[in-house]
GROMACS .gro file of C-alpha atoms in nm:
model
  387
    1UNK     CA    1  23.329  13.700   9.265
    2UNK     CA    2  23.698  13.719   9.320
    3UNK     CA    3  23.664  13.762   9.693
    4UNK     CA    4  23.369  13.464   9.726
    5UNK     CA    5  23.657  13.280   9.604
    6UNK     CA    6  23.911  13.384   9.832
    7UNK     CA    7  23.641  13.336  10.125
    8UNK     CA    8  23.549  12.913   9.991
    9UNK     CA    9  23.933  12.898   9.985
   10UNK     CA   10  24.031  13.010  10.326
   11UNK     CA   11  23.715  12.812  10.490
   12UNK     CA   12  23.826  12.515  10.288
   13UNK     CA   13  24.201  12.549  10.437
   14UNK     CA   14  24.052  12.603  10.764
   15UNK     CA   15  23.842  12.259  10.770
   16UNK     CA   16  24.128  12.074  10.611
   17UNK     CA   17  24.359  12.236  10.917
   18UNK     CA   18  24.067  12.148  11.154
   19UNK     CA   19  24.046  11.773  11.003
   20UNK     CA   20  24.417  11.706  10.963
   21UNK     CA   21  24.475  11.814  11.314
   22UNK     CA   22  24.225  11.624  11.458
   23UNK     CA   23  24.403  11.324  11.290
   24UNK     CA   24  24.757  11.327  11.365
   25UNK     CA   25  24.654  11.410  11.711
   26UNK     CA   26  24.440  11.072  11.729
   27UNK     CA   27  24.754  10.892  11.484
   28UNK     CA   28  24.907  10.719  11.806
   29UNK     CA   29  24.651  10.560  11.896
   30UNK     CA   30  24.503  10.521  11.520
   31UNK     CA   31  24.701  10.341  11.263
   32UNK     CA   32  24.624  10.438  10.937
   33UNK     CA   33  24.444  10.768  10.990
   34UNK     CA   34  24.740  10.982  10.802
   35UNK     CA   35  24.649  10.741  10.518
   36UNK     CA   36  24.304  10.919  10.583
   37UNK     CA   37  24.433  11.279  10.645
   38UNK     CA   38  24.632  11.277  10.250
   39UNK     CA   39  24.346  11.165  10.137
   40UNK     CA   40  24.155  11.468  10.298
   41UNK     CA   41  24.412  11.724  10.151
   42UNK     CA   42  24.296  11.550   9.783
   43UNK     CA   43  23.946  11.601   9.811
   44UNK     CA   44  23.986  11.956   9.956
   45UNK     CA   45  24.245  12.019   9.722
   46UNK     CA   46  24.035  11.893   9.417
   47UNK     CA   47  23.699  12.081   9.562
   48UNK     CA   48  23.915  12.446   9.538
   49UNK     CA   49  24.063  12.318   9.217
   50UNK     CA   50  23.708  12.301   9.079
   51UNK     CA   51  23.572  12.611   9.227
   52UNK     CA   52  23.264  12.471   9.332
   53UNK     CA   53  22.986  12.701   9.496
   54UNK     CA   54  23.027  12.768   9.861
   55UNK     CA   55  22.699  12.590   9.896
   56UNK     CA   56  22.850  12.278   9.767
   57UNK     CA   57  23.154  12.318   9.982
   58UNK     CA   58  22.937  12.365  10.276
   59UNK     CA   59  22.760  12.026  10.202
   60UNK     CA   60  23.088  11.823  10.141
   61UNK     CA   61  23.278  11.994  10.457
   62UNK     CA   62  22.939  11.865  10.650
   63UNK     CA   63  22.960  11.592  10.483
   64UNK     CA   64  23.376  11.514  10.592
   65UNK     CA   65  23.342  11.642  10.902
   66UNK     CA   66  23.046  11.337  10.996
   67UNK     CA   67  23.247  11.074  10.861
   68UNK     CA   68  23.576  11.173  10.990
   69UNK     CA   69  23.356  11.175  11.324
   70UNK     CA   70  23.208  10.850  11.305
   71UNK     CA   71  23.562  10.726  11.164
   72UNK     CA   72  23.715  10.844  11.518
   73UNK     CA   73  23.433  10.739  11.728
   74UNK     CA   74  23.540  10.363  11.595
   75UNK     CA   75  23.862  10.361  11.692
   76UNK     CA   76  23.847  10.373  12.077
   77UNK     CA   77  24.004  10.087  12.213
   78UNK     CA   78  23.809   9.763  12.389
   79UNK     CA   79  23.940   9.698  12.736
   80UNK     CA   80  24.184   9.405  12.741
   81UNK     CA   81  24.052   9.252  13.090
   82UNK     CA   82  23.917   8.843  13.030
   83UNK     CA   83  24.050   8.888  12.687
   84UNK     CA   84  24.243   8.573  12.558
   85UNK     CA   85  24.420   8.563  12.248
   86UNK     CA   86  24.627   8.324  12.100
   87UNK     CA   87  24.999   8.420  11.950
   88UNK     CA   88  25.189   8.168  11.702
   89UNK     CA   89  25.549   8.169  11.660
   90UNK     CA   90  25.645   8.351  11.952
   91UNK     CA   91  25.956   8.182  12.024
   92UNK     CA   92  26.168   8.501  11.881
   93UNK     CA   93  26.099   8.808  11.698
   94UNK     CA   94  25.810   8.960  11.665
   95UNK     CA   95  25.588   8.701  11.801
   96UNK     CA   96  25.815   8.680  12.109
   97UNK     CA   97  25.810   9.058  12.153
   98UNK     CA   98  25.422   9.061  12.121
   99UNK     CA   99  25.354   8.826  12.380
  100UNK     CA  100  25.478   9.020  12.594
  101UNK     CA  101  25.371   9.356  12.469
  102UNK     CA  102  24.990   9.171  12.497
  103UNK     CA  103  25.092   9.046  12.851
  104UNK     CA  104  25.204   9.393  12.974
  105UNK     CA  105  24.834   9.519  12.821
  106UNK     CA  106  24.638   9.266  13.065
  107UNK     CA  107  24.519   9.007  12.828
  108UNK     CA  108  24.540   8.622  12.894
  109UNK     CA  109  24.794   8.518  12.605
  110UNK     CA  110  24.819   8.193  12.472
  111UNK     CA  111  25.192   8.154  12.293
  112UNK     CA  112  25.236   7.884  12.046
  113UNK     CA  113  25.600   7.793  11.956
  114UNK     CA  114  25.793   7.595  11.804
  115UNK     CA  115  25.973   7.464  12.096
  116UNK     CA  116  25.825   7.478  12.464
  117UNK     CA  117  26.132   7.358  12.604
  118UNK     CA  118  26.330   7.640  12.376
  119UNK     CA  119  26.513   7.948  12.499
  120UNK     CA  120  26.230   8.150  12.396
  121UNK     CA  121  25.989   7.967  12.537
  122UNK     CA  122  26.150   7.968  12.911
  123UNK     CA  123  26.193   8.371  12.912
  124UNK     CA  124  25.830   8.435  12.822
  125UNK     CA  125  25.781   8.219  13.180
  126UNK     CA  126  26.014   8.390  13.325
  127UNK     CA  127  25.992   8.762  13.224
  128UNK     CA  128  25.574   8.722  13.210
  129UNK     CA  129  25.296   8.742  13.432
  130UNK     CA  130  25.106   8.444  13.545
  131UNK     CA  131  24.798   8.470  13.257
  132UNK     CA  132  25.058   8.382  12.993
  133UNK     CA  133  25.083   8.036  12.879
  134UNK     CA  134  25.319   7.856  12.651
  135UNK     CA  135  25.189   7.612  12.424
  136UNK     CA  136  25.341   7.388  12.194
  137UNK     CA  137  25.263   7.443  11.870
  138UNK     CA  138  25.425   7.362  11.524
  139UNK     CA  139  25.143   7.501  11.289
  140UNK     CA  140  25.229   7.226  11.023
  141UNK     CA  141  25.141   6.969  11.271
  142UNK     CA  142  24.775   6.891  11.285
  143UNK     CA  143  24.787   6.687  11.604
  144UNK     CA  144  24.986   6.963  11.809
  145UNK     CA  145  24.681   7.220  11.672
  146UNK     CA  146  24.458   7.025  11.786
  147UNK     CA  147  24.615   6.948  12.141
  148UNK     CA  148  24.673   7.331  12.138
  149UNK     CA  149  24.289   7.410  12.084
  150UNK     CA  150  24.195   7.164  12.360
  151UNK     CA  151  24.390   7.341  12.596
  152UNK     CA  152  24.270   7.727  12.493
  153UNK     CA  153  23.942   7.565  12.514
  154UNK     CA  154  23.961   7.456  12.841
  155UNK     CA  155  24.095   7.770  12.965
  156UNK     CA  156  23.881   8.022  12.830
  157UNK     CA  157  23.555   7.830  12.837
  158UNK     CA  158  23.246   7.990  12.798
  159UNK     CA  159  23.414   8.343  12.715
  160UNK     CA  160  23.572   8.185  12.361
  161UNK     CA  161  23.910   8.349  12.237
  162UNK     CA  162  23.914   8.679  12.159
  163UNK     CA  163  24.176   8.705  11.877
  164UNK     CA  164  24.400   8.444  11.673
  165UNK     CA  165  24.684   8.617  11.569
  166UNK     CA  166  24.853   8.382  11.295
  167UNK     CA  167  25.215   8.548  11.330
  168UNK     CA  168  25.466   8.225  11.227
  169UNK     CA  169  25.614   8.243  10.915
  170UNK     CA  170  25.920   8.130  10.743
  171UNK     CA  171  26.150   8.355  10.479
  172UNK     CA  172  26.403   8.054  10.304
  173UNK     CA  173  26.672   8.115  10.128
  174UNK     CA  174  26.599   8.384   9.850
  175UNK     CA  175  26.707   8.380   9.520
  176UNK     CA  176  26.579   8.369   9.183
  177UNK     CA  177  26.252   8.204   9.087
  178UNK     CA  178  26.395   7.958   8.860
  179UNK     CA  179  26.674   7.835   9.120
  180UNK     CA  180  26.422   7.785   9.412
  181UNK     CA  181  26.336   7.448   9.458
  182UNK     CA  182  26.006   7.297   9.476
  183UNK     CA  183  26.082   7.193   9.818
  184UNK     CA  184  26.152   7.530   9.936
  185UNK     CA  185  25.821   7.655   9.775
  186UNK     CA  186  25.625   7.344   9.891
  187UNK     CA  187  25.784   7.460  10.268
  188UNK     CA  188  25.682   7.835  10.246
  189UNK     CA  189  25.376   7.731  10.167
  190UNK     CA  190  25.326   7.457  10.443
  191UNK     CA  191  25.427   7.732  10.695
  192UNK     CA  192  25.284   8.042  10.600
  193UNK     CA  193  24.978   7.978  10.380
  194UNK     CA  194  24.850   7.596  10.464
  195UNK     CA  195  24.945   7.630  10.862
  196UNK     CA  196  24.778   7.982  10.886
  197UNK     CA  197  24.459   7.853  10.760
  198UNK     CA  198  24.458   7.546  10.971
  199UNK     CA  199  24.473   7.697  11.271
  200UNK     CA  200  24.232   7.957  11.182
  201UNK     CA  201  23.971   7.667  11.056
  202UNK     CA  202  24.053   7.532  11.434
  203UNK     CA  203  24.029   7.824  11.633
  204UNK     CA  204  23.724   7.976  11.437
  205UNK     CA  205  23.434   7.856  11.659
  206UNK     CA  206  23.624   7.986  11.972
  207UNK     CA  207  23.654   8.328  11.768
  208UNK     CA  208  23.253   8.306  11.664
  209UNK     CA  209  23.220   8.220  12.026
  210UNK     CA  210  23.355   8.578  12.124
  211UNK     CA  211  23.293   8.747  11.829
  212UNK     CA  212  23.662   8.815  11.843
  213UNK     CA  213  23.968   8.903  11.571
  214UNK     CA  214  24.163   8.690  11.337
  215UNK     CA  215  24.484   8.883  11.227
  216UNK     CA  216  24.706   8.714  10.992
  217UNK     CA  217  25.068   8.846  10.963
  218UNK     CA  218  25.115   8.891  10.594
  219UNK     CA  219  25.429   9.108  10.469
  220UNK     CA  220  25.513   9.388  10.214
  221UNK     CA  221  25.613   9.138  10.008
  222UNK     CA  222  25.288   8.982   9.968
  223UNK     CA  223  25.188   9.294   9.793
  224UNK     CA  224  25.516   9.420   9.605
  225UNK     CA  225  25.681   9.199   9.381
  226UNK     CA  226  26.038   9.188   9.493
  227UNK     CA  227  26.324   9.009   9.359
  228UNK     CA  228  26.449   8.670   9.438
  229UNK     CA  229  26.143   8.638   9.703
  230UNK     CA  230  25.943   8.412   9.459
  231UNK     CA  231  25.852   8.167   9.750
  232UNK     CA  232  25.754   8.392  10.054
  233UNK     CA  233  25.590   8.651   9.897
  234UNK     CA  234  25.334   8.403   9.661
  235UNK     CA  235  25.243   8.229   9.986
  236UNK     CA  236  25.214   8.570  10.199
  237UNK     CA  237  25.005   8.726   9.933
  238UNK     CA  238  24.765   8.409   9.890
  239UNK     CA  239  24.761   8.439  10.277
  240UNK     CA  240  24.622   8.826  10.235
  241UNK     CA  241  24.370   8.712   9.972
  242UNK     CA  242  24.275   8.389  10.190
  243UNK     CA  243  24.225   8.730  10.504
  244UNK     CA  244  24.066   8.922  10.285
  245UNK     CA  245  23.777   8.646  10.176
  246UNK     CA  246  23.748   8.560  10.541
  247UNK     CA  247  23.704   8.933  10.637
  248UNK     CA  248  23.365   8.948  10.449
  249UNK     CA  249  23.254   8.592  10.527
  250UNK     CA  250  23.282   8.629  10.887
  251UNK     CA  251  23.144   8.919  10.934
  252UNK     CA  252  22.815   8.791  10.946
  253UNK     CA  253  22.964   8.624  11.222
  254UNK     CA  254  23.071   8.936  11.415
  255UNK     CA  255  23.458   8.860  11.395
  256UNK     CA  256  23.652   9.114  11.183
  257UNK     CA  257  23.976   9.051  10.980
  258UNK     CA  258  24.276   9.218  10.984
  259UNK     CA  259  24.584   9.192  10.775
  260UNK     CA  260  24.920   9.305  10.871
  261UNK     CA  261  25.166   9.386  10.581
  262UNK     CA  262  25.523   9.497  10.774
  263UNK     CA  263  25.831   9.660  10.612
  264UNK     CA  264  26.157   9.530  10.728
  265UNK     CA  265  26.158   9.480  11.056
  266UNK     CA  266  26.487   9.257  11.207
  267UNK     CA  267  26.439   8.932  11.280
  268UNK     CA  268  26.524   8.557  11.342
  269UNK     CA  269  26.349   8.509  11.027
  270UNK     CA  270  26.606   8.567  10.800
  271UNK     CA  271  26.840   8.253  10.971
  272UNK     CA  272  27.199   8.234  11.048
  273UNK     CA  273  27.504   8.171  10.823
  274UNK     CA  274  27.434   7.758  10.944
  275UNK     CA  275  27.122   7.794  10.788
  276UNK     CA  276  27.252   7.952  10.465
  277UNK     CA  277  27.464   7.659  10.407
  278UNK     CA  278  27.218   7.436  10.423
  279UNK     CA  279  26.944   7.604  10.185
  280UNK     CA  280  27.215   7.699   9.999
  281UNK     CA  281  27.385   7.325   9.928
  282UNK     CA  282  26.990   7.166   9.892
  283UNK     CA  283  26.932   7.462   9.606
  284UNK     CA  284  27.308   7.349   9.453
  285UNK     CA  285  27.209   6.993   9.453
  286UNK     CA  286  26.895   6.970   9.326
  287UNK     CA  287  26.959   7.211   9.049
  288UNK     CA  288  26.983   7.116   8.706
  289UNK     CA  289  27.358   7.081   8.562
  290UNK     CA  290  27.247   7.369   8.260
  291UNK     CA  291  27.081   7.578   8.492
  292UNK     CA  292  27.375   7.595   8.756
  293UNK     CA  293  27.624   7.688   8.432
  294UNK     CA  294  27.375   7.940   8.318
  295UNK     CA  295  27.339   8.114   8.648
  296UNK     CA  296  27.703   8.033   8.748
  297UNK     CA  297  27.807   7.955   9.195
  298UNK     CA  298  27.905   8.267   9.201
  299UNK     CA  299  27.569   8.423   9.156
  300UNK     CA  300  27.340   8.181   9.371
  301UNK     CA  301  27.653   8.256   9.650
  302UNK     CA  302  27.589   8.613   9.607
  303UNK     CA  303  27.253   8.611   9.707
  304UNK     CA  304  27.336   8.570  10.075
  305UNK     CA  305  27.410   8.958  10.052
  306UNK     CA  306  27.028   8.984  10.054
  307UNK     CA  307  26.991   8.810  10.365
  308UNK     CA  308  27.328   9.003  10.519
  309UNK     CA  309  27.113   9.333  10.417
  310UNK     CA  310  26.774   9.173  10.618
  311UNK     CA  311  27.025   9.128  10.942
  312UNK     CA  312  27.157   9.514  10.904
  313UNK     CA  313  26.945   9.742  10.718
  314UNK     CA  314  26.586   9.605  10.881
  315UNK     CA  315  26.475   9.770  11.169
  316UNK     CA  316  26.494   9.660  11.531
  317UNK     CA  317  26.212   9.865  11.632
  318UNK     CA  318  25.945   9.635  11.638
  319UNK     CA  319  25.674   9.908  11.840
  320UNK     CA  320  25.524   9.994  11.512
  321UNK     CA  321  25.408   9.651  11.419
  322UNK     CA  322  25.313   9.579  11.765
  323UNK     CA  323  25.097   9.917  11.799
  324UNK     CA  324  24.925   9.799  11.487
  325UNK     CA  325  24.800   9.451  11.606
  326UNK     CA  326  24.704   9.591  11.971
  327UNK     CA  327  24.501   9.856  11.704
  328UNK     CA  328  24.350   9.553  11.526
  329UNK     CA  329  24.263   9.335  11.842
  330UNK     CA  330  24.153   9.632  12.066
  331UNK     CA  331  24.000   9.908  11.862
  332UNK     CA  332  23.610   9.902  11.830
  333UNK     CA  333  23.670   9.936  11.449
  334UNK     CA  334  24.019   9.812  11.328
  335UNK     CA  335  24.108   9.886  10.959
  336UNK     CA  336  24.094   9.581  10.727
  337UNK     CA  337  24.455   9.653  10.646
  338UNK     CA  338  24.818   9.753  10.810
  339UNK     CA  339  25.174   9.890  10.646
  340UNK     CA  340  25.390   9.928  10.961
  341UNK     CA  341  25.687   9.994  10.840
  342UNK     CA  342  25.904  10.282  10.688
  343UNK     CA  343  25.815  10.298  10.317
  344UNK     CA  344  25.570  10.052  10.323
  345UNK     CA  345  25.248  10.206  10.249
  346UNK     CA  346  25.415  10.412   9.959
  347UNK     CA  347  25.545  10.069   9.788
  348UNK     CA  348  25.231   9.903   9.826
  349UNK     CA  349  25.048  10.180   9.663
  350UNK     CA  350  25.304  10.197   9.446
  351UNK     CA  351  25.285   9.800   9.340
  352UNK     CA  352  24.866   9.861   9.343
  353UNK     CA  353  24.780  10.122   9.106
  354UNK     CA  354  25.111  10.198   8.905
  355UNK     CA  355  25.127  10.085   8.538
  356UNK     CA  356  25.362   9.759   8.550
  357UNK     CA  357  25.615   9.870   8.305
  358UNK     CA  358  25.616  10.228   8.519
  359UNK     CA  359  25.662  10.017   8.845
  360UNK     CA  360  25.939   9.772   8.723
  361UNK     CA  361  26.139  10.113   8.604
  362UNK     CA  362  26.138  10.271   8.930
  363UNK     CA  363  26.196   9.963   9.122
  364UNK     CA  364  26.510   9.871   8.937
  365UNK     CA  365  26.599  10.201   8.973
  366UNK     CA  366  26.589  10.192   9.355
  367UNK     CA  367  26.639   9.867   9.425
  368UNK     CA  368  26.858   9.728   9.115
  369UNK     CA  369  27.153   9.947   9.205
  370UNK     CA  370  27.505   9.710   9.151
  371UNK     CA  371  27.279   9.360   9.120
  372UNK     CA  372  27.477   9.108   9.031
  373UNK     CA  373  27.419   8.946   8.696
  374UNK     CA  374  27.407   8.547   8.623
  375UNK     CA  375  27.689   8.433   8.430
  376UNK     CA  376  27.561   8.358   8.131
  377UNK     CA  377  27.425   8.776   8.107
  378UNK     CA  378  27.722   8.911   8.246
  379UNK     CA  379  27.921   8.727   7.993
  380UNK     CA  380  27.701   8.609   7.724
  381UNK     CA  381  27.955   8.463   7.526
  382UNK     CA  382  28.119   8.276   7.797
  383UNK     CA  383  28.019   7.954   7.644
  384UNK     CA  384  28.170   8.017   7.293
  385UNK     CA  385  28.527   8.107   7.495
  386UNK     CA  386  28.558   7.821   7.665
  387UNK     CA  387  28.521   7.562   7.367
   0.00000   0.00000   0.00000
């Protein structure tokens, strides 16, 4: 009996070798498979673990080796030739980047910004081929949507648009819940949650049309409760549940959903010390004379350390988010969901099926290390002292 165990235990190493292999080899070209490949090492893990007959283990290793076929066999990629897709916020960043990134590929790209007459604007012309074209397109303004769909629909015609890929979004100043104001929540939203959608309600019969993608740049944050990000992250995670709803609506349709949920990644996003000022003196003004005391200038001035750690600690690289969307636009079976990122996946998962009071622990841990207290905490008797 002893050495029938030995045997199930080698051939179950060997198909887990076999399987793993097969997808790191494919990774590049396959975002999320690794995600796929731990999960793998569980199940074989957990079949040894429970010593099952090597009958059983013959059925399950028949069983993983057809879906992690069929899994593969999904994820070649869709030629980009009379493909047009449609790229908002691409006057910097990552939108800016993936322009051209989609350019270089061969598809027809459509970039919407926020300025056509902006420095970003004039060195997609310049620096991209001929199928590009520059549209302008503030995604809060319903008129400029609507001029912009005219146009895609002219161009493409009969084809439709192959993929919307709702990339604009806004950060704001960050700081504590309670000191945000309702202008700067009312903004996030406007941008990231309320423009997203309206230009995916405008663009959908184009992507019916084709039966094309819709990928909606969410963030980490949508999914893991940081600090001081009250504002983005609610209206990045309602923008991943809005995706989400969509992804089993429309495919009836024939046009999958994908969601992108990058790490830190350095961009324009985070603003400029001009742009600190300004958030900064509209949060001063309109708050409350009890709150500002409580909380003390200090603090609120300290939280532009958060945005000085965006600018130097975020990564430049921005190849794995754009590897992800070309996955998610081009792939004959894109996953429903991407971490690009360093970390990423592990905090989401994290966020997703840790207890709260575990997760809060090990995120102050890691994250809370020297925070800087509001007055009123750091000195709680502050108050008493000075009457």
């Amino acid at each position: 009996m002893g050495d029938l165990s030995s045997e199930m235990a080698w051939f179950f190493l060997a198909v887990l070798a076999v399987l793993g292999g097969t997808v790191l080899c494919k990774y590049n070209r396959s975002p999320g498979l690794v995600q796929g490949a731990v999960c793998l090492a569980g199940l074989w893990g957990g079949v040894y673990l429970l010593n099952l007959s090597l009958f059983c283990g013959l059925i399950l290793s028949s069983l993983t080796c057809f879906l992690v076929y069929t899994y593969l066999s999904g994820q070649e990629f869709l030629p980009a030739d009379q493909k047009a897709v449609l790229v908002t916020g691409s006057d910097s960043g990552i939108g800016h980047s993936l322009c051209k990134y989609l350019d270089k590929l061969g598809f027809t790209v459509f970039a919407g910004v926020l300025d056509e007459k902006g420095a970003g604007a004039g060195e997609l012309r310049r620096t991209c081929s001929p199928r590009l074209l520059v549209l302008q397109l503030d995604i809060t303004n319903p008129e400029q949507i609507k001029d912009a769909l005219g146009k895609v629909a002219e161009k493409v015609q009969d084809t439709g648009l192959w993929a919307v890929i709702n990339n604009a979004g806004i950060l704001g100043f960050p700081c504590d819940g309670e000191l945000i104001p309702m202008s700067e929540y009312r903004r996030c939203m406007a941008v990231n949650f309320f423009g997203a959608v309206e230009v995916t309600k405008a663009f959908l019969p184009l992507l019916r049309k084709s039966k094309g993608r819709l990928v909606n740049m969410s963030s980490m944050a949508g999914g893991v409760p940081f600090d001081h990000l009250a504002a983005y992250s609610s209206s990045k995670a309602a923008l991943t549940m809005f995706s989400s709803i969509l992804r089993r609506e429309l495919s009836e349709w024939g046009v999958k959903v994908a969601v992108i949920q990058p790490g830190g990644f350095r961009t324009s996003i985070a603003g400029n010390s001009d742009t600190w000022d300004k958030l900064e003196k509209d949060l001063l003004d309109h708050l409350p004379a009890e709150v500002q005391e409580d909380y003390g200038r200090e603090y609120i001035h300290s939280q532009r350390s958060f945005l000085h750690m965006i600018n130097t600690q975020s990564s430049p690289d921005f190849s794995p988010v754009l590897r992800d969307i070309e996955h998610a636009i081009s792939a004959k079976r894109p996953s429903a969901f991407y971490a690009p990122g360093e970390g990423c996946y592990l905090w989401l998962c994290l966020a997703s099926f840790l207890p709260a009071i575990i997760f809060d622990y090990i995120s102050k841990k890691l994250l809370g290390a020297g925070k800087r207290l509001p007055r009123a905490l750091s000195v709680p008797t502050w108050k008493d002292k000075a009457t």
